[in-house]
Short mmCIF file of C-alpha atoms and ligand atoms in Angstrom, two decimals:
data_model
loop_
_atom_site.label_atom_id
_atom_site.label_comp_id
_atom_site.label_asym_id
_atom_site.label_seq_id
_atom_site.Cartn_x
_atom_site.Cartn_y
_atom_site.Cartn_z
CA MET A 1 72.12 24.77 -12.86
CA GLU A 2 70.04 27.49 -11.14
CA ARG A 3 66.64 28.58 -12.94
CA THR A 4 64.49 31.70 -11.64
CA LEU A 5 61.88 33.76 -13.77
CA ALA A 6 62.01 37.48 -14.81
CA ILE A 7 58.41 39.19 -15.89
CA ILE A 8 59.86 42.79 -17.95
CA LYS A 9 57.00 44.44 -16.02
CA PRO A 10 54.23 46.62 -17.69
CA ASP A 11 55.73 50.03 -16.99
CA ALA A 12 59.20 48.81 -18.86
CA VAL A 13 57.61 47.34 -22.34
CA ALA A 14 55.23 50.32 -23.31
CA ARG A 15 58.77 52.86 -22.59
CA GLY A 16 60.55 50.40 -25.91
CA LYS A 17 63.11 49.07 -22.96
CA ILE A 18 62.59 44.64 -23.64
CA GLY A 19 65.09 44.77 -25.84
CA GLU A 20 68.04 46.88 -23.21
CA ILE A 21 66.87 44.51 -20.22
CA ILE A 22 67.16 41.29 -22.16
CA ARG A 23 71.02 42.99 -23.34
CA ARG A 24 71.56 42.96 -19.51
CA PHE A 25 70.24 39.59 -19.03
CA GLU A 26 72.43 38.39 -21.50
CA LYS A 27 75.55 40.20 -20.48
CA ALA A 28 75.71 38.94 -17.12
CA GLY A 29 75.93 35.31 -18.18
CA LEU A 30 72.26 34.71 -18.12
CA ARG A 31 71.58 31.98 -20.32
CA ILE A 32 67.77 32.82 -22.02
CA SER A 33 65.88 29.60 -21.65
CA ALA A 34 62.11 31.01 -22.15
CA LEU A 35 61.22 34.03 -23.72
CA LYS A 36 57.21 34.85 -24.56
CA MET A 37 54.92 37.69 -23.69
CA VAL A 38 51.41 37.30 -21.59
CA HIS A 39 48.64 39.71 -20.44
CA LEU A 40 47.52 38.65 -17.59
CA ASP A 41 44.54 39.55 -16.51
CA LYS A 42 43.93 40.69 -12.57
CA ARG A 43 43.18 37.61 -11.42
CA GLN A 44 45.87 35.97 -12.75
CA ALA A 45 48.84 38.95 -11.58
CA GLU A 46 46.56 38.42 -7.67
CA GLU A 47 47.62 34.42 -8.56
CA PHE A 48 50.69 35.09 -9.56
CA TYR A 49 51.32 37.54 -6.12
CA HIS A 50 49.39 35.76 -3.82
CA VAL A 51 52.17 35.87 -1.20
CA HIS A 52 51.51 39.71 -0.67
CA ARG A 53 47.38 39.23 -1.03
CA ALA A 54 48.01 40.48 2.88
CA ARG A 55 49.99 43.69 1.94
CA PRO A 56 47.61 47.69 1.23
CA PHE A 57 49.68 47.23 -2.43
CA PHE A 58 48.25 44.25 -3.13
CA ASP A 59 45.15 45.39 -5.48
CA SER A 60 47.37 48.41 -6.58
CA LEU A 61 50.56 45.79 -8.13
CA THR A 62 47.55 43.62 -9.47
CA THR A 63 46.24 45.93 -11.35
CA PHE A 64 49.82 47.48 -12.35
CA MET A 65 50.00 44.15 -13.69
CA ALA A 66 48.06 43.53 -15.27
CA SER A 67 48.38 46.95 -16.96
CA GLY A 68 49.41 46.00 -20.27
CA PRO A 69 51.92 43.24 -21.53
CA VAL A 70 54.42 41.93 -19.68
CA ALA A 71 58.02 39.77 -20.89
CA VAL A 72 58.33 36.37 -19.08
CA LEU A 73 61.75 34.44 -19.55
CA VAL A 74 63.28 31.63 -17.60
CA LEU A 75 67.04 32.63 -17.16
CA GLU A 76 69.67 29.84 -16.70
CA GLY A 77 72.99 29.84 -14.60
CA GLU A 78 74.79 29.01 -11.48
CA THR A 79 73.72 31.80 -9.46
CA ALA A 80 70.72 32.35 -11.99
CA ILE A 81 67.85 33.51 -8.70
CA SER A 82 71.61 35.70 -7.08
CA THR A 83 72.20 36.84 -10.16
CA LEU A 84 69.05 38.50 -11.64
CA ARG A 85 68.48 40.14 -8.47
CA ALA A 86 71.70 41.47 -7.95
CA ILE A 87 70.97 43.62 -12.11
CA MET A 88 68.05 44.25 -10.51
CA GLY A 89 68.62 46.06 -7.06
CA ALA A 90 66.83 46.69 -4.83
CA THR A 91 62.82 46.84 -4.34
CA ASP A 92 62.70 50.69 -4.64
CA PRO A 93 64.15 51.93 -7.77
CA ALA A 94 65.44 55.39 -5.48
CA ARG A 95 67.24 52.89 -3.07
CA ALA A 96 68.60 50.35 -5.91
CA SER A 97 73.19 50.98 -6.25
CA PRO A 98 73.60 52.71 -9.46
CA GLY A 99 74.38 50.35 -12.52
CA THR A 100 71.25 48.15 -11.89
CA ILE A 101 68.00 48.09 -13.55
CA ARG A 102 65.99 49.33 -11.41
CA ARG A 103 68.02 52.12 -10.39
CA ASP A 104 68.54 53.10 -14.23
CA LEU A 105 64.68 52.00 -15.72
CA GLY A 106 62.44 52.02 -12.96
CA THR A 107 59.99 54.96 -12.12
CA SER A 108 58.16 54.65 -8.40
CA ILE A 109 58.62 51.38 -5.62
CA GLU A 110 55.44 49.42 -7.72
CA GLN A 111 56.40 50.25 -11.43
CA ASN A 112 59.94 49.12 -10.33
CA THR A 113 60.16 47.55 -14.10
CA VAL A 114 61.40 44.03 -13.40
CA HIS A 115 60.32 40.91 -11.24
CA GLY A 116 62.81 37.85 -10.29
CA SER A 117 62.41 34.93 -8.21
CA ASP A 118 63.49 35.78 -5.18
CA SER A 119 65.03 31.65 -4.32
CA PRO A 120 64.59 28.00 -5.62
CA GLU A 121 60.86 27.94 -4.10
CA SER A 122 59.27 30.15 -5.67
CA ALA A 123 61.18 29.91 -8.68
CA ALA A 124 59.47 26.23 -7.97
CA PHE A 125 56.41 27.32 -8.50
CA GLU A 126 57.06 30.30 -10.74
CA VAL A 127 58.78 29.67 -14.36
CA PRO A 128 55.63 26.49 -14.48
CA TYR A 129 53.18 29.34 -13.68
CA PHE A 130 54.32 30.23 -17.41
CA PHE A 131 56.50 28.52 -19.51
CA GLN A 132 55.77 23.88 -19.24
CA GLY A 133 58.08 21.89 -21.02
CA PRO A 134 58.08 22.00 -24.17
CA GLU A 135 58.89 26.09 -23.86
CA THR A 136 61.72 25.65 -22.27
CA PHE A 137 65.26 25.51 -23.62
CA ASP A 138 68.54 23.58 -23.83
CA TYR A 139 71.92 24.65 -25.38
CA VAL A 140 75.37 25.52 -25.31
CA ARG A 141 75.44 29.53 -25.35
CA VAL A 142 78.90 30.62 -26.22
CA ASP A 143 81.01 33.40 -26.13
CA ARG A 144 82.58 34.00 -28.92
CA HIS A 145 82.40 37.18 -30.13
CA LYS A 146 84.68 40.14 -28.57
CA GLY A 147 83.61 43.37 -28.43
CA GLY A 148 80.40 42.37 -28.18
CA ASP A 149 77.78 42.32 -24.90
CA GLY A 150 78.63 38.81 -23.68
CA PRO A 151 80.38 38.35 -20.02
CA SER A 152 83.96 37.21 -21.78
CA SER A 153 84.19 40.47 -23.81
P1 ATP B 1 59.23 40.82 -8.23
O1 ATP B 1 59.35 40.67 -6.31
O2 ATP B 1 58.31 42.12 -8.41
O3 ATP B 1 60.83 40.70 -8.15
P2 ATP B 1 60.75 42.59 -5.40
O4 ATP B 1 60.42 41.60 -4.43
O5 ATP B 1 61.38 43.31 -4.64
O6 ATP B 1 59.96 42.10 -6.61
P3 ATP B 1 58.10 42.43 -2.77
O7 ATP B 1 58.65 42.62 -2.24
O8 ATP B 1 58.38 40.71 -3.12
O9 ATP B 1 59.87 43.00 -4.30
O10 ATP B 1 57.09 43.09 -4.32
C1 ATP B 1 57.04 43.17 -5.21
C2 ATP B 1 56.12 43.66 -5.80
O11 ATP B 1 55.45 45.20 -5.08
C3 ATP B 1 57.83 45.23 -6.54
O12 ATP B 1 58.20 44.83 -7.10
C4 ATP B 1 56.74 46.39 -6.24
O13 ATP B 1 56.05 45.82 -7.77
C5 ATP B 1 55.59 46.63 -5.91
N1 ATP B 1 55.77 47.19 -4.72
C6 ATP B 1 56.31 46.52 -3.46
N2 ATP B 1 56.31 46.84 -2.14
C7 ATP B 1 55.80 48.26 -3.09
C8 ATP B 1 54.81 49.18 -2.37
N3 ATP B 1 55.52 49.89 -0.51
N4 ATP B 1 54.43 50.15 -2.58
C9 ATP B 1 54.36 49.82 -3.64
N5 ATP B 1 54.74 48.77 -4.07
C10 ATP B 1 54.43 47.54 -3.63
MG1 MG B 2 59.49 39.80 -4.75
#
């Protein structure tokens, strides 16, 4: 089992898209292990996105990520990291494939609605950045409901 960190970014929270995005996570078969809202301050956003500190968009990105509350989740599945990246779509919503979260809901390359860990190494930093052990949960996901949003329906 693989774990990955997802963030529903301030643009999507402000536009009332938390439910729509979580529905897509669940529909992809990802199991929600942890879930909460936080409002990062600028320093925390800089710490979280430290790998991008030399990029020209770093100041703008971290100001945006601290501009309002975000929803953070730990998602689990056999290929959780690549599954989440696939349903997110490319960084720039205009270049993302039809049907992806960013294509359908993103408004700009910066305000692209979701973050997902891009490797096991990133997930190993990002999951504990937001969640302590007792805040994540193991349970068996059962997809019995026919006609619902489960992957088997
Ligand atoms: P994320 O890390 O948020 O999941 P990503 O891995 O697709 O996104 P990165 O290259 O890691 O993309 O960039 C991190 C974030 O920085 C992007 O999601 C986006 O919000 C912002 N960003 C990336 N490129 C640009 C750019 N050229 N201009 C403005 N913002 C950008
Ligand atoms: Mg990234």
